[in-house]
Amino acid sequence: MPSVLGLMERREARARQELESWTEVLEQAQAEVNAARERVERARVGREELVSVLAEKSVVNTPVSVPPGGEAAAAGGSIGSGAGYGERPPVWRSGMGEDVLSGLYREVFAAAVAASGPVSGVELTRAVGRDAENKNEVEKIRHRAYALEKRGWLLRAKDGRFTPAPGAVARDASPASAERLRPSGATA
């Protein structure tokens, strides 16, 4: 008759083998998860680049009628805060204010400045007065925020929320447009 200690040692050895087997399966699954995450990230970046290229192309190829004396308006493409497009934002440099931004880019930046903390694409969409239930509208606003991030106006956290870049807003300045664009759950 085998000893109780011997039985327990064999049982422990089988349990170790089973643990090693499951650990190997887990490591393989984790490698697959990491590969899938990388594919998702590449697809997201590719989609953002495509949207950016298509947005630039549609702004560049859109014919603009020039009213008498309106050469400056035609040179800038669509202008005004309601236009939505406007020129692509310039790369931020010291001394630049939000006045160099046009259209929806200015509104998105002002909303991020006015926020009490990091804001999501949905919150930015509400803050600029768009329908945050419409995913297309949220993506339009998020695209503008990505463009502002690439040009140094905004920072994006790992969770995807946006804040103004440290130098992009003067500490003592409070843009007038930001005052009316405070994101909150109450805005629609």
PDB file of C-alpha atoms in Angstrom, residues 24-178:
ATOM      1  CA  GLU A  24       0.837  27.987 -21.523  1.00  0.00           C
ATOM      2  CA  VAL A  25      -2.715  28.227 -22.909  1.00  0.00           C
ATOM      3  CA  LEU A  26      -3.167  31.560 -21.105  1.00  0.00           C
ATOM      4  CA  GLU A  27       0.101  32.929 -22.501  1.00  0.00           C
ATOM      5  CA  GLN A  28      -0.928  31.916 -26.024  1.00  0.00           C
ATOM      6  CA  ALA A  29      -4.333  33.549 -25.549  1.00  0.00           C
ATOM      7  CA  GLN A  30      -2.667  36.717 -24.221  1.00  0.00           C
ATOM      8  CA  ALA A  31      -0.426  36.821 -27.296  1.00  0.00           C
ATOM      9  CA  GLU A  32      -3.538  36.532 -29.502  1.00  0.00           C
ATOM     10  CA  VAL A  33      -5.248  39.316 -27.526  1.00  0.00           C
ATOM     11  CA  ASN A  34      -2.190  41.553 -27.951  1.00  0.00           C
ATOM     12  CA  ALA A  35      -2.087  40.845 -31.691  1.00  0.00           C
ATOM     13  CA  ALA A  36      -5.810  41.630 -31.987  1.00  0.00           C
ATOM     14  CA  ARG A  37      -5.332  44.892 -30.058  1.00  0.00           C
ATOM     15  CA  GLU A  38      -2.541  45.860 -32.438  1.00  0.00           C
ATOM     16  CA  ARG A  39      -4.767  45.112 -35.454  1.00  0.00           C
ATOM     17  CA  VAL A  40      -7.559  47.225 -33.954  1.00  0.00           C
ATOM     18  CA  GLU A  41      -5.169  50.113 -33.325  1.00  0.00           C
ATOM     19  CA  ARG A  42      -3.762  49.928 -36.872  1.00  0.00           C
ATOM     20  CA  ALA A  43      -7.292  49.859 -38.294  1.00  0.00           C
ATOM     21  CA  ARG A  44      -8.290  52.854 -36.123  1.00  0.00           C
ATOM     22  CA  VAL A  45      -5.262  54.873 -37.217  1.00  0.00           C
ATOM     23  CA  GLY A  46      -5.883  53.937 -40.853  1.00  0.00           C
ATOM     24  CA  ARG A  47      -9.527  55.008 -40.575  1.00  0.00           C
ATOM     25  CA  GLU A  48      -8.532  58.320 -38.976  1.00  0.00           C
ATOM     26  CA  GLU A  49      -5.990  58.975 -41.714  1.00  0.00           C
ATOM     27  CA  LEU A  50      -8.553  58.165 -44.401  1.00  0.00           C
ATOM     28  CA  VAL A  51     -11.118  60.483 -42.800  1.00  0.00           C
ATOM     29  CA  SER A  52      -8.458  63.186 -42.597  1.00  0.00           C
ATOM     30  CA  VAL A  53      -7.458  62.805 -46.244  1.00  0.00           C
ATOM     31  CA  LEU A  54     -11.087  62.726 -47.390  1.00  0.00           C
ATOM     32  CA  ALA A  55     -11.925  65.785 -45.276  1.00  0.00           C
ATOM     33  CA  GLU A  56      -8.984  67.711 -46.736  1.00  0.00           C
ATOM     34  CA  LYS A  57      -9.918  66.612 -50.252  1.00  0.00           C
ATOM     35  CA  SER A  58     -13.553  67.650 -49.855  1.00  0.00           C
ATOM     36  CA  VAL A  59     -12.561  71.072 -48.506  1.00  0.00           C
ATOM     37  CA  VAL A  60      -9.969  71.607 -51.242  1.00  0.00           C
ATOM     38  CA  ASN A  61     -12.216  70.417 -54.078  1.00  0.00           C
ATOM     39  CA  THR A  62     -15.348  72.234 -52.939  1.00  0.00           C
ATOM     40  CA  PRO A  63     -16.009  75.161 -55.255  1.00  0.00           C
ATOM     41  CA  VAL A  64     -16.430  78.407 -53.365  1.00  0.00           C
ATOM     42  CA  SER A  65     -18.436  81.264 -54.789  1.00  0.00           C
ATOM     43  CA  VAL A  66     -16.744  84.568 -54.207  1.00  0.00           C
ATOM     44  CA  PRO A  67     -19.009  87.528 -53.514  1.00  0.00           C
ATOM     45  CA  PRO A  68     -17.662  90.948 -54.521  1.00  0.00           C
ATOM     46  CA  GLY A  69     -14.833  91.872 -52.146  1.00  0.00           C
ATOM     47  CA  GLY A  70     -14.831  88.366 -50.658  1.00  0.00           C
ATOM     48  CA  GLU A  71     -11.437  87.163 -51.845  1.00  0.00           C
ATOM     49  CA  ALA A  72     -10.221  86.655 -48.280  1.00  0.00           C
ATOM     50  CA  ALA A  73     -13.216  84.453 -47.465  1.00  0.00           C
ATOM     51  CA  ALA A  74     -12.617  82.298 -50.545  1.00  0.00           C
ATOM     52  CA  ALA A  75      -8.933  81.857 -49.744  1.00  0.00           C
ATOM     53  CA  GLY A  76      -9.788  80.366 -46.354  1.00  0.00           C
ATOM     54  CA  GLY A  77     -12.455  77.944 -47.583  1.00  0.00           C
ATOM     55  CA  SER A  78     -15.503  77.707 -45.356  1.00  0.00           C
ATOM     56  CA  ILE A  79     -15.285  80.165 -42.516  1.00  0.00           C
ATOM     57  CA  GLY A  80     -17.221  81.041 -39.411  1.00  0.00           C
ATOM     58  CA  SER A  81     -18.062  79.004 -36.354  1.00  0.00           C
ATOM     59  CA  GLY A  82     -21.105  77.424 -37.988  1.00  0.00           C
ATOM     60  CA  ALA A  83     -19.328  76.304 -41.158  1.00  0.00           C
ATOM     61  CA  GLY A  84     -17.911  73.130 -39.678  1.00  0.00           C
ATOM     62  CA  TYR A  85     -14.831  72.802 -41.848  1.00  0.00           C
ATOM     63  CA  GLY A  86     -12.584  75.815 -42.156  1.00  0.00           C
ATOM     64  CA  GLU A  87      -8.858  75.590 -42.606  1.00  0.00           C
ATOM     65  CA  ARG A  88      -6.928  72.797 -40.983  1.00  0.00           C
ATOM     66  CA  PRO A  89      -5.504  74.068 -37.712  1.00  0.00           C
ATOM     67  CA  PRO A  90      -1.921  75.298 -37.814  1.00  0.00           C
ATOM     68  CA  VAL A  91       0.754  73.658 -35.692  1.00  0.00           C
ATOM     69  CA  TRP A  92       0.640  75.398 -32.326  1.00  0.00           C
ATOM     70  CA  ARG A  93       3.540  77.721 -31.538  1.00  0.00           C
ATOM     71  CA  SER A  94       4.157  79.981 -28.586  1.00  0.00           C
ATOM     72  CA  GLY A  95       2.106  83.146 -28.794  1.00  0.00           C
ATOM     73  CA  MET A  96      -0.751  81.642 -30.833  1.00  0.00           C
ATOM     74  CA  GLY A  97      -4.273  82.031 -29.545  1.00  0.00           C
ATOM     75  CA  GLU A  98      -7.490  80.291 -30.473  1.00  0.00           C
ATOM     76  CA  ASP A  99      -8.210  83.162 -32.871  1.00  0.00           C
ATOM     77  CA  VAL A 100      -5.980  81.440 -35.477  1.00  0.00           C
ATOM     78  CA  LEU A 101      -8.331  78.440 -35.461  1.00  0.00           C
ATOM     79  CA  SER A 102     -11.342  78.459 -37.736  1.00  0.00           C
ATOM     80  CA  GLY A 103     -14.794  76.940 -37.754  1.00  0.00           C
ATOM     81  CA  LEU A 104     -15.461  73.810 -35.794  1.00  0.00           C
ATOM     82  CA  TYR A 105     -11.796  73.476 -34.803  1.00  0.00           C
ATOM     83  CA  ARG A 106     -12.129  76.685 -32.787  1.00  0.00           C
ATOM     84  CA  GLU A 107     -15.360  75.468 -31.166  1.00  0.00           C
ATOM     85  CA  VAL A 108     -13.854  72.088 -30.221  1.00  0.00           C
ATOM     86  CA  PHE A 109     -10.747  73.741 -28.763  1.00  0.00           C
ATOM     87  CA  ALA A 110     -12.848  76.280 -26.838  1.00  0.00           C
ATOM     88  CA  ALA A 111     -14.997  73.465 -25.419  1.00  0.00           C
ATOM     89  CA  ALA A 112     -11.899  71.600 -24.219  1.00  0.00           C
ATOM     90  CA  VAL A 113     -10.577  74.815 -22.630  1.00  0.00           C
ATOM     91  CA  ALA A 114     -13.901  75.495 -20.910  1.00  0.00           C
ATOM     92  CA  ALA A 115     -14.167  71.988 -19.481  1.00  0.00           C
ATOM     93  CA  SER A 116     -13.284  71.439 -15.851  1.00  0.00           C
ATOM     94  CA  GLY A 117     -11.200  68.396 -16.769  1.00  0.00           C
ATOM     95  CA  PRO A 118     -10.541  65.916 -19.583  1.00  0.00           C
ATOM     96  CA  VAL A 119     -13.491  65.557 -21.997  1.00  0.00           C
ATOM     97  CA  SER A 120     -14.586  62.725 -24.254  1.00  0.00           C
ATOM     98  CA  GLY A 121     -15.688  63.013 -27.857  1.00  0.00           C
ATOM     99  CA  VAL A 122     -19.322  62.705 -26.762  1.00  0.00           C
ATOM    100  CA  GLU A 123     -18.909  65.556 -24.255  1.00  0.00           C
ATOM    101  CA  LEU A 124     -17.209  67.727 -26.876  1.00  0.00           C
ATOM    102  CA  THR A 125     -20.049  66.958 -29.288  1.00  0.00           C
ATOM    103  CA  ARG A 126     -22.620  68.151 -26.748  1.00  0.00           C
ATOM    104  CA  ALA A 127     -20.540  71.210 -25.905  1.00  0.00           C
ATOM    105  CA  VAL A 128     -20.471  72.428 -29.512  1.00  0.00           C
ATOM    106  CA  GLY A 129     -24.229  71.928 -29.825  1.00  0.00           C
ATOM    107  CA  ARG A 130     -24.283  68.774 -31.953  1.00  0.00           C
ATOM    108  CA  ASP A 131     -26.389  65.634 -31.464  1.00  0.00           C
ATOM    109  CA  ALA A 132     -24.236  63.366 -29.288  1.00  0.00           C
ATOM    110  CA  GLU A 133     -26.621  60.436 -29.918  1.00  0.00           C
ATOM    111  CA  ASN A 134     -25.610  60.502 -33.603  1.00  0.00           C
ATOM    112  CA  LYS A 135     -22.358  58.525 -33.892  1.00  0.00           C
ATOM    113  CA  ASN A 136     -21.486  60.303 -37.137  1.00  0.00           C
ATOM    114  CA  GLU A 137     -21.630  63.687 -35.369  1.00  0.00           C
ATOM    115  CA  VAL A 138     -19.490  62.367 -32.505  1.00  0.00           C
ATOM    116  CA  GLU A 139     -16.911  61.064 -35.004  1.00  0.00           C
ATOM    117  CA  LYS A 140     -16.817  64.434 -36.807  1.00  0.00           C
ATOM    118  CA  ILE A 141     -16.052  66.197 -33.537  1.00  0.00           C
ATOM    119  CA  ARG A 142     -13.577  63.524 -32.424  1.00  0.00           C
ATOM    120  CA  HIS A 143     -11.815  63.873 -35.786  1.00  0.00           C
ATOM    121  CA  ARG A 144     -11.439  67.619 -35.193  1.00  0.00           C
ATOM    122  CA  ALA A 145     -10.037  66.895 -31.723  1.00  0.00           C
ATOM    123  CA  TYR A 146      -7.540  64.392 -33.200  1.00  0.00           C
ATOM    124  CA  ALA A 147      -6.423  67.015 -35.723  1.00  0.00           C
ATOM    125  CA  LEU A 148      -5.965  69.544 -32.893  1.00  0.00           C
ATOM    126  CA  GLU A 149      -3.996  66.929 -30.953  1.00  0.00           C
ATOM    127  CA  LYS A 150      -1.694  66.226 -33.910  1.00  0.00           C
ATOM    128  CA  ARG A 151      -0.988  69.940 -34.221  1.00  0.00           C
ATOM    129  CA  GLY A 152      -0.213  70.484 -30.535  1.00  0.00           C
ATOM    130  CA  TRP A 153      -3.409  72.220 -29.380  1.00  0.00           C
ATOM    131  CA  LEU A 154      -4.860  69.320 -27.371  1.00  0.00           C
ATOM    132  CA  LEU A 155      -3.518  66.345 -25.466  1.00  0.00           C
ATOM    133  CA  ARG A 156      -5.226  62.941 -25.548  1.00  0.00           C
ATOM    134  CA  ALA A 157      -5.083  60.666 -22.537  1.00  0.00           C
ATOM    135  CA  LYS A 158      -4.920  56.871 -22.806  1.00  0.00           C
ATOM    136  CA  ASP A 159      -8.672  56.728 -22.141  1.00  0.00           C
ATOM    137  CA  GLY A 160      -9.275  58.918 -25.218  1.00  0.00           C
ATOM    138  CA  ARG A 161     -10.264  62.091 -23.348  1.00  0.00           C
ATOM    139  CA  PHE A 162      -8.908  65.458 -24.411  1.00  0.00           C
ATOM    140  CA  THR A 163      -7.409  68.393 -22.513  1.00  0.00           C
ATOM    141  CA  PRO A 164      -5.819  71.597 -23.780  1.00  0.00           C
ATOM    142  CA  ALA A 165      -2.055  71.329 -24.266  1.00  0.00           C
ATOM    143  CA  PRO A 166      -0.207  73.168 -21.466  1.00  0.00           C
ATOM    144  CA  GLY A 167       1.108  76.042 -23.589  1.00  0.00           C
ATOM    145  CA  ALA A 168      -1.892  76.362 -25.904  1.00  0.00           C
ATOM    146  CA  VAL A 169      -3.942  78.348 -23.384  1.00  0.00           C
ATOM    147  CA  ALA A 170      -2.651  81.250 -21.327  1.00  0.00           C
ATOM    148  CA  ARG A 171      -3.207  80.602 -17.624  1.00  0.00           C
ATOM    149  CA  ASP A 172      -4.980  83.918 -17.034  1.00  0.00           C
ATOM    150  CA  ALA A 173      -6.923  83.918 -20.310  1.00  0.00           C
ATOM    151  CA  SER A 174     -10.490  82.759 -20.501  1.00  0.00           C
ATOM    152  CA  PRO A 175     -11.653  82.792 -24.110  1.00  0.00           C
ATOM    153  CA  ALA A 176     -15.107  84.289 -24.515  1.00  0.00           C
ATOM    154  CA  SER A 177     -16.154  81.456 -26.796  1.00  0.00           C
ATOM    155  CA  ALA A 178     -15.127  78.932 -24.150  1.00  0.00           C
TER     156      ALA A 178
END
